[in-house]
mmCIF file of C-alpha atoms in Angstrom:
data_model
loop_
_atom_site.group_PDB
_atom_site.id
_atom_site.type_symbol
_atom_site.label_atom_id
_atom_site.label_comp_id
_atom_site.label_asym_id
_atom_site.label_seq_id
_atom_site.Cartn_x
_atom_site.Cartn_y
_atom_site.Cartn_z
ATOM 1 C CA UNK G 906 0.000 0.000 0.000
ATOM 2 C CA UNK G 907 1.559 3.526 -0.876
ATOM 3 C CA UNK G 908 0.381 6.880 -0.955
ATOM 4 C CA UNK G 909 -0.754 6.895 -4.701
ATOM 5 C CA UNK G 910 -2.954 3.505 -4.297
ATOM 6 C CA UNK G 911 -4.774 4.797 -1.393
ATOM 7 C CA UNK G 912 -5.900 7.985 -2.587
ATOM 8 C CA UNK G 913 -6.763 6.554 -5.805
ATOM 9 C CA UNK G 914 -9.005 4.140 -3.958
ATOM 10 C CA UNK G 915 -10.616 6.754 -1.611
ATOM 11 C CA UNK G 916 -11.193 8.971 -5.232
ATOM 12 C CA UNK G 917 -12.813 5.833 -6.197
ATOM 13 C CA UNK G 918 -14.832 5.605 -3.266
ATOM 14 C CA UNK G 919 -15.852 9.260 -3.531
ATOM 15 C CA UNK G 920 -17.456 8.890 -7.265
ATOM 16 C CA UNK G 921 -19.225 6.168 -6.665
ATOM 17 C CA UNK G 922 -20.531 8.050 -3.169
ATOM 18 C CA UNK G 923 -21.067 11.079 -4.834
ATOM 19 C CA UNK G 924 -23.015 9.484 -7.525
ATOM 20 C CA UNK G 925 -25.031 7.817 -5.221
ATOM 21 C CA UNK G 926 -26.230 11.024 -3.297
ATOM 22 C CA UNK G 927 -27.008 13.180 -6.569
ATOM 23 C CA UNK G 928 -29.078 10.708 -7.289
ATOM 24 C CA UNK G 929 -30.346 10.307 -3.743
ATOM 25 C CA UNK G 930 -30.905 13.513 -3.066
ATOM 26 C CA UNK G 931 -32.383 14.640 -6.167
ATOM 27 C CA UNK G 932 -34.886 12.165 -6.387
ATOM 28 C CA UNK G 933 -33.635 11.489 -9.981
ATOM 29 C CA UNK G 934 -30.903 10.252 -12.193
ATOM 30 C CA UNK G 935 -31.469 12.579 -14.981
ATOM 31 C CA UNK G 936 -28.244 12.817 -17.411
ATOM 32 C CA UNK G 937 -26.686 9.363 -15.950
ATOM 33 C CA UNK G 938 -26.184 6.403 -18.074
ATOM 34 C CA UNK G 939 -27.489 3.600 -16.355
ATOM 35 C CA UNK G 940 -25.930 1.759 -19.402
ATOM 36 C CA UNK G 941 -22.309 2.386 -17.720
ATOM 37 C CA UNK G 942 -23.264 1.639 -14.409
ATOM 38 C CA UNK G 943 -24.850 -1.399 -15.208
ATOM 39 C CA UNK G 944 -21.149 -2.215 -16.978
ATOM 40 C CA UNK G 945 -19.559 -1.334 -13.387
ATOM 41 C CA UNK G 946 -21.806 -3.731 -11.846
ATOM 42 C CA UNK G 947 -20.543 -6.399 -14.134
ATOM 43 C CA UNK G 948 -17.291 -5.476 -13.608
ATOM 44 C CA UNK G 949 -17.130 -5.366 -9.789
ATOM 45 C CA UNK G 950 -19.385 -8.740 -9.980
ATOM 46 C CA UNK G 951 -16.419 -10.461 -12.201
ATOM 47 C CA UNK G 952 -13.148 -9.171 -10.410
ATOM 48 C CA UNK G 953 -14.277 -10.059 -7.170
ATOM 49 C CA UNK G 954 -15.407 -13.186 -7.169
ATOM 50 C CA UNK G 955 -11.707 -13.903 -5.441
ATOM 51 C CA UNK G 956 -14.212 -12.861 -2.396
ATOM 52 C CA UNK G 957 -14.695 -16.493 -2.070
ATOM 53 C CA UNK G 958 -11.433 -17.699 -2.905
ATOM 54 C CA UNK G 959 -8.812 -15.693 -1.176
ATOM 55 C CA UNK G 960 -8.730 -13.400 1.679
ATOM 56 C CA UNK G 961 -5.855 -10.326 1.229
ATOM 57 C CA UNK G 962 -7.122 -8.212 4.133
ATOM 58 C CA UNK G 963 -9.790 -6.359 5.579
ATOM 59 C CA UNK G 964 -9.375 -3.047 4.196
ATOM 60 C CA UNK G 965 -9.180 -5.152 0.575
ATOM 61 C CA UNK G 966 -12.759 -7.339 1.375
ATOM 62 C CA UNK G 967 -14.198 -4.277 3.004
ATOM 63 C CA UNK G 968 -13.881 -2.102 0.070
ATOM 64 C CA UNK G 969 -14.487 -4.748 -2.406
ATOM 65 C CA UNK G 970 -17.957 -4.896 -0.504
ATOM 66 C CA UNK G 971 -18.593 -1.771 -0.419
ATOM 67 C CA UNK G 972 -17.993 -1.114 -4.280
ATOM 68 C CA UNK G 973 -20.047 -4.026 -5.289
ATOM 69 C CA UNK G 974 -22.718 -2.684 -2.654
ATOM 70 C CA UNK G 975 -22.841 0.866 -4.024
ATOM 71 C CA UNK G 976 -22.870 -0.691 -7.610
ATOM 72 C CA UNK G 977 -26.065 -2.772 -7.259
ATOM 73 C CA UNK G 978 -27.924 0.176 -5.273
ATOM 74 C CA UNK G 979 -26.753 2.704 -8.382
ATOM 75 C CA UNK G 980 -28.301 0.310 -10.708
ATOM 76 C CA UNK G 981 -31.671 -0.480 -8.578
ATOM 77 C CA UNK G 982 -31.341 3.538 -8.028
ATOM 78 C CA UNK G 983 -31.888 4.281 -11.917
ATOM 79 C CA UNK G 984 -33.586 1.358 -13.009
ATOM 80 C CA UNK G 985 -36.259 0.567 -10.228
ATOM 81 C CA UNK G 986 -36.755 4.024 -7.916
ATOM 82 C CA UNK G 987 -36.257 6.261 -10.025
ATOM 83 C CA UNK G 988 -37.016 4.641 -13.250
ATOM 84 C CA UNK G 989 -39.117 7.621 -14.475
ATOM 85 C CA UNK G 990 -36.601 9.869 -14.441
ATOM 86 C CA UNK G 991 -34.121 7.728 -16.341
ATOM 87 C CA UNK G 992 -33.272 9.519 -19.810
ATOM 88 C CA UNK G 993 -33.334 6.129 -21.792
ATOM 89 C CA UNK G 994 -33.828 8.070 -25.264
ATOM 90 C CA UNK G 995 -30.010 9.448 -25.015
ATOM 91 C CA UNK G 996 -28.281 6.545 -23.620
ATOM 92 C CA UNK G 997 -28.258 4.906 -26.730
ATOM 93 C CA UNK G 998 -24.214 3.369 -26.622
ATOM 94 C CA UNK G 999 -24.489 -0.134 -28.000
ATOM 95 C CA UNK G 1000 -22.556 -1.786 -25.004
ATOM 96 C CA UNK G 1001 -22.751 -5.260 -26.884
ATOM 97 C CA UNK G 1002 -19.842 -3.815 -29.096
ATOM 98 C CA UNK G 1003 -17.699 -3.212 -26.065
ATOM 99 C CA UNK G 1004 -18.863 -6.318 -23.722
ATOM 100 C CA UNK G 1005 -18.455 -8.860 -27.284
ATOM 101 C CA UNK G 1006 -14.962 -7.714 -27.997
ATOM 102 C CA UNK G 1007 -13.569 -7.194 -24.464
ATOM 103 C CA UNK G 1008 -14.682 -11.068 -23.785
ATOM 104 C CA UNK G 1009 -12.710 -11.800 -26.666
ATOM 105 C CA UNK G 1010 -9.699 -10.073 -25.544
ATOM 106 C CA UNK G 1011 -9.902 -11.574 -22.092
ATOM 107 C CA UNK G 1012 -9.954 -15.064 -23.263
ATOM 108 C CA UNK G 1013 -7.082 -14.536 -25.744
ATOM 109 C CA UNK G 1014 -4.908 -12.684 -23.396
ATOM 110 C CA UNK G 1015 -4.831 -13.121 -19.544
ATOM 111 C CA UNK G 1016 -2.270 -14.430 -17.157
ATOM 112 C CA UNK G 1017 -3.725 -17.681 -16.860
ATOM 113 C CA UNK G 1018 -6.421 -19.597 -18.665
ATOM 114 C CA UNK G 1019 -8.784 -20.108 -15.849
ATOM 115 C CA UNK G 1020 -12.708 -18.887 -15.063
ATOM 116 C CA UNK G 1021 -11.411 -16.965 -12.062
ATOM 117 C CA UNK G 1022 -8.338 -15.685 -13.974
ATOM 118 C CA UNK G 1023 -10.384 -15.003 -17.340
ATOM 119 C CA UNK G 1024 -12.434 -13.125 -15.256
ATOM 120 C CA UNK G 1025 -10.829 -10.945 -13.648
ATOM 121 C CA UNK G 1026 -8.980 -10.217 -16.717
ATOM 122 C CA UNK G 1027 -12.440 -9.619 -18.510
ATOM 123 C CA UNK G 1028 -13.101 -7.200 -15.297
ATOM 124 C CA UNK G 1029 -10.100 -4.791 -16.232
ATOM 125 C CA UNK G 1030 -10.485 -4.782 -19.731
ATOM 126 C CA UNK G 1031 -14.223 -3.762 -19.110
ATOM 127 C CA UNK G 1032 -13.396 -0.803 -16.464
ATOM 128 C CA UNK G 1033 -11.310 0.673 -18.933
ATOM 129 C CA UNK G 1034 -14.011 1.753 -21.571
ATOM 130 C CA UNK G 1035 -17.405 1.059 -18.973
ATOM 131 C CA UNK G 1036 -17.810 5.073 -18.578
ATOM 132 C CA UNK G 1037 -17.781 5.462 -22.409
ATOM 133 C CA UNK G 1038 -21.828 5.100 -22.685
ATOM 134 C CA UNK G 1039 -21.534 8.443 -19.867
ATOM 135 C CA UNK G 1040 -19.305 10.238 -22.144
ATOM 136 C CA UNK G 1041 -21.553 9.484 -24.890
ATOM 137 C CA UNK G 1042 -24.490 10.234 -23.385
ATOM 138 C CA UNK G 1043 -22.804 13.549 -22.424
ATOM 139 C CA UNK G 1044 -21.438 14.424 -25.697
ATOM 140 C CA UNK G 1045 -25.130 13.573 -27.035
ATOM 141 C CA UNK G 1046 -26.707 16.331 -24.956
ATOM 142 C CA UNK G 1047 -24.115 18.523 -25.161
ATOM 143 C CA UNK G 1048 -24.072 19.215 -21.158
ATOM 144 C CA UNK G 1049 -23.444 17.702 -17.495
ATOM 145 C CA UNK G 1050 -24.598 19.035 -14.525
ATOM 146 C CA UNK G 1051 -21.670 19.839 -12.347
ATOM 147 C CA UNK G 1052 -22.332 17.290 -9.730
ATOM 148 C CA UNK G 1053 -21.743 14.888 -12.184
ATOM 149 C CA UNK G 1054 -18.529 16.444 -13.645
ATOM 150 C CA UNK G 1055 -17.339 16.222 -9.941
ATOM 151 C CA UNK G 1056 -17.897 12.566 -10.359
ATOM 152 C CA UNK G 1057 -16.522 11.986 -13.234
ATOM 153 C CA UNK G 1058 -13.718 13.578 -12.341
ATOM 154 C CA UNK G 1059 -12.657 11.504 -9.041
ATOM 155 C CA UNK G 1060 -13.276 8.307 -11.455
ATOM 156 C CA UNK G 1061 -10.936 9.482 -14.064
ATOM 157 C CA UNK G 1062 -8.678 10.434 -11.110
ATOM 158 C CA UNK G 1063 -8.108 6.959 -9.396
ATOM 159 C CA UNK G 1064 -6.965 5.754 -12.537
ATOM 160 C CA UNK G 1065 -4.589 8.229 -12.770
ATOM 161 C CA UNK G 1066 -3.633 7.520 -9.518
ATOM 162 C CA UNK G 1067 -3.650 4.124 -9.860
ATOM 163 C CA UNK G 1068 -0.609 4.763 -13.056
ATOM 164 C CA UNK G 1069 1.430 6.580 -9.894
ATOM 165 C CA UNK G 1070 1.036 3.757 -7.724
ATOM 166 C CA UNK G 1071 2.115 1.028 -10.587
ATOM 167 C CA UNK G 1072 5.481 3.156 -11.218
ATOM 168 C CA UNK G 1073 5.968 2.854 -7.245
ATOM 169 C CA UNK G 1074 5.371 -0.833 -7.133
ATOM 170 C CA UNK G 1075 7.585 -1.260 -10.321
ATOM 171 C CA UNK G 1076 10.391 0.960 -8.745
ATOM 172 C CA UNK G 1077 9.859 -0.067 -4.771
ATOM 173 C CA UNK G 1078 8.709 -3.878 -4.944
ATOM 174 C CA UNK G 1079 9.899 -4.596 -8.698
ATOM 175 C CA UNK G 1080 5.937 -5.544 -9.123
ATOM 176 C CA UNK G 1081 4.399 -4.747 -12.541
ATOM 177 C CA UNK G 1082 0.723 -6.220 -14.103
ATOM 178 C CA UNK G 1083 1.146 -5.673 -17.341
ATOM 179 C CA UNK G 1084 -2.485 -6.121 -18.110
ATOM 180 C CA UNK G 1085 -3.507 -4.019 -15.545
ATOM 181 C CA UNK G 1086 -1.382 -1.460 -16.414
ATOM 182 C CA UNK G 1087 -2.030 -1.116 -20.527
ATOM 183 C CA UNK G 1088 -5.669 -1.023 -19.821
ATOM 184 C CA UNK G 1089 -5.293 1.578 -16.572
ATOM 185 C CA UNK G 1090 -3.775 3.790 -19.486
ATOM 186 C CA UNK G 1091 -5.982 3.074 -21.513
ATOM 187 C CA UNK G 1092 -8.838 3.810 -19.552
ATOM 188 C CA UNK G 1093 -7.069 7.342 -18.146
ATOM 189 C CA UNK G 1094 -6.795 8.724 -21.406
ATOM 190 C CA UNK G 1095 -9.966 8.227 -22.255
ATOM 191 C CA UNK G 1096 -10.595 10.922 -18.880
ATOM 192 C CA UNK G 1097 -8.216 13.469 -20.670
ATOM 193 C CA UNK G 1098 -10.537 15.444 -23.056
ATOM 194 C CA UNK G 1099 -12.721 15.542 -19.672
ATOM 195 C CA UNK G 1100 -10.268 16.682 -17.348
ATOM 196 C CA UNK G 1101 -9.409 18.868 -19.785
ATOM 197 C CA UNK G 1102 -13.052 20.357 -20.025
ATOM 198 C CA UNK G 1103 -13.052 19.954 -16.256
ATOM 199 C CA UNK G 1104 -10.289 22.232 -15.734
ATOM 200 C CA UNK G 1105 -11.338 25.069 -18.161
ATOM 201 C CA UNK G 1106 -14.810 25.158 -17.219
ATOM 202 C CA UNK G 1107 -16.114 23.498 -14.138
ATOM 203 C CA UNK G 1108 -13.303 24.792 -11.870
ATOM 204 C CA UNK G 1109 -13.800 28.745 -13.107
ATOM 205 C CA UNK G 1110 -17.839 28.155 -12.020
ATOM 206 C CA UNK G 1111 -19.092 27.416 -15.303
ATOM 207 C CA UNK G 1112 -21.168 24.627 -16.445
ATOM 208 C CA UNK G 1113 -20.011 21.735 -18.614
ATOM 209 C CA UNK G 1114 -21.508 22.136 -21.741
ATOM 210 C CA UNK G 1115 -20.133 21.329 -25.310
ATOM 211 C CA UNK G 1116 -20.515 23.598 -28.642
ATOM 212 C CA UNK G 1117 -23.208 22.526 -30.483
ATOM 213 C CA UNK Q 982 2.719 -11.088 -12.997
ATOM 214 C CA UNK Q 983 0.137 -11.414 -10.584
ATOM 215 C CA UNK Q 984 0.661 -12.613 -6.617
ATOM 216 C CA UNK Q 985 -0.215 -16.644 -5.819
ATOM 217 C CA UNK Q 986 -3.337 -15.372 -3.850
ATOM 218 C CA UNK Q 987 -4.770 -13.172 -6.450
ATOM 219 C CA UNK Q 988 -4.897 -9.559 -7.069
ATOM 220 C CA UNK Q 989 -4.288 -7.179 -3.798
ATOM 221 C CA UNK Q 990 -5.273 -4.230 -5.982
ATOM 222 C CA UNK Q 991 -9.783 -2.997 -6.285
#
């Protein structure tokens, strides 16, 4: 555990708590995709299954309960309580064209050719392009409210973080994941047109909204 | 590569 891992855990944490309370408090999950979080679900669901099979520690099965937790309630959040408020008409990303090829991937290239292993594998390649039916639906409308810029924002930042704590654990314990770490870059550059956005606008007080 | 016990990392 280093400095760069934890934060980018606890960033993790935050998005998925803020996104929880917009919603919550709101009453409505207007300008979410429901599409992505159901992908986070899936992903959570398929990397830790290892709940069952190994224990690492109890910060590691704490927060791996807690994630899956939050994921399920997000998705019962948009799809049962607040169903009518669900914007259906502009989350329109076809996920089968990410889930089709990244099961592909995960069965050609993984560390070991087990279920658990396969997996887990399938679990990373999935996080790294999940949030694209959010950035579609965003670029679609042409605007986010801020809360949700704030969340998108912590997500794309425990990636990032996540790259800082692989260069520690290749420099400090000689540890590299070279799956883990092509699709963490991946899925961080996919943030930087955001952050970018996020940095111009949403910090100087003005809303996230796109030219037409 | 990966640990014996799995994957420490969330």
């Amino acid at each position: 555990m280093n400095i760069f891992r934890l934060t980018g855990d606890l960033s993790h944490l935050a998005a998925i708590i803020i996104l929880l309370l917009k919603i919550w408090k709101s009453r409505s999950c207007a300008g979410i995709s429901g599409k992505s979080q159901i992908l986070f679900a899936l992903v959570f669901t398929t990397r830790y299954l290892d709940l069952f099979t190994s224990f690492i520690s109890l910060y590691n099965t704490c927060m791996k309960l807690i994630y899956i937790g939050c994921a399920y309630a997000t998705v019962y959040l948009i799809y049962a309580k607040f169903r009518a408020t669900y914007d259906g008409n502009h989350d329109s990303f076809r996920v089968e064209f990410l889930v089709v090829p990244v099961g592909g991937l995960s069965v050609l290239i993984n560390h070991d050719f087990s279920p658990l292993e396969i997996l887990w594998t399938f679990s990373i390649y999935l996080e790294s392009v999940a949030i694209l039916p959010q950035l579609f639906m965003i670029s679609k409308t042409g605007e986010a409210e801020t809360i949700t810029t704030h969340y998108l924002f912590c997500l794309g930042l425990y990636r990032a973080l996540y790259l800082f704590n692989w260069i520690w654990r290749f420099y400090f314990e000689g540890f590299f994941d070279m799956i883990a770490i092509v699709a963490g870059v991946v899925q961080t550059v996919l943030y930087c047109d955001f952050f970018y956005l996020y940095v111009t606008k949403v910090l100087k007080g003005k809303k996230l909204s796109l030219p037409a | 590569g990966t640990d014996d016990d799995g994957h420490d990392e969330l």
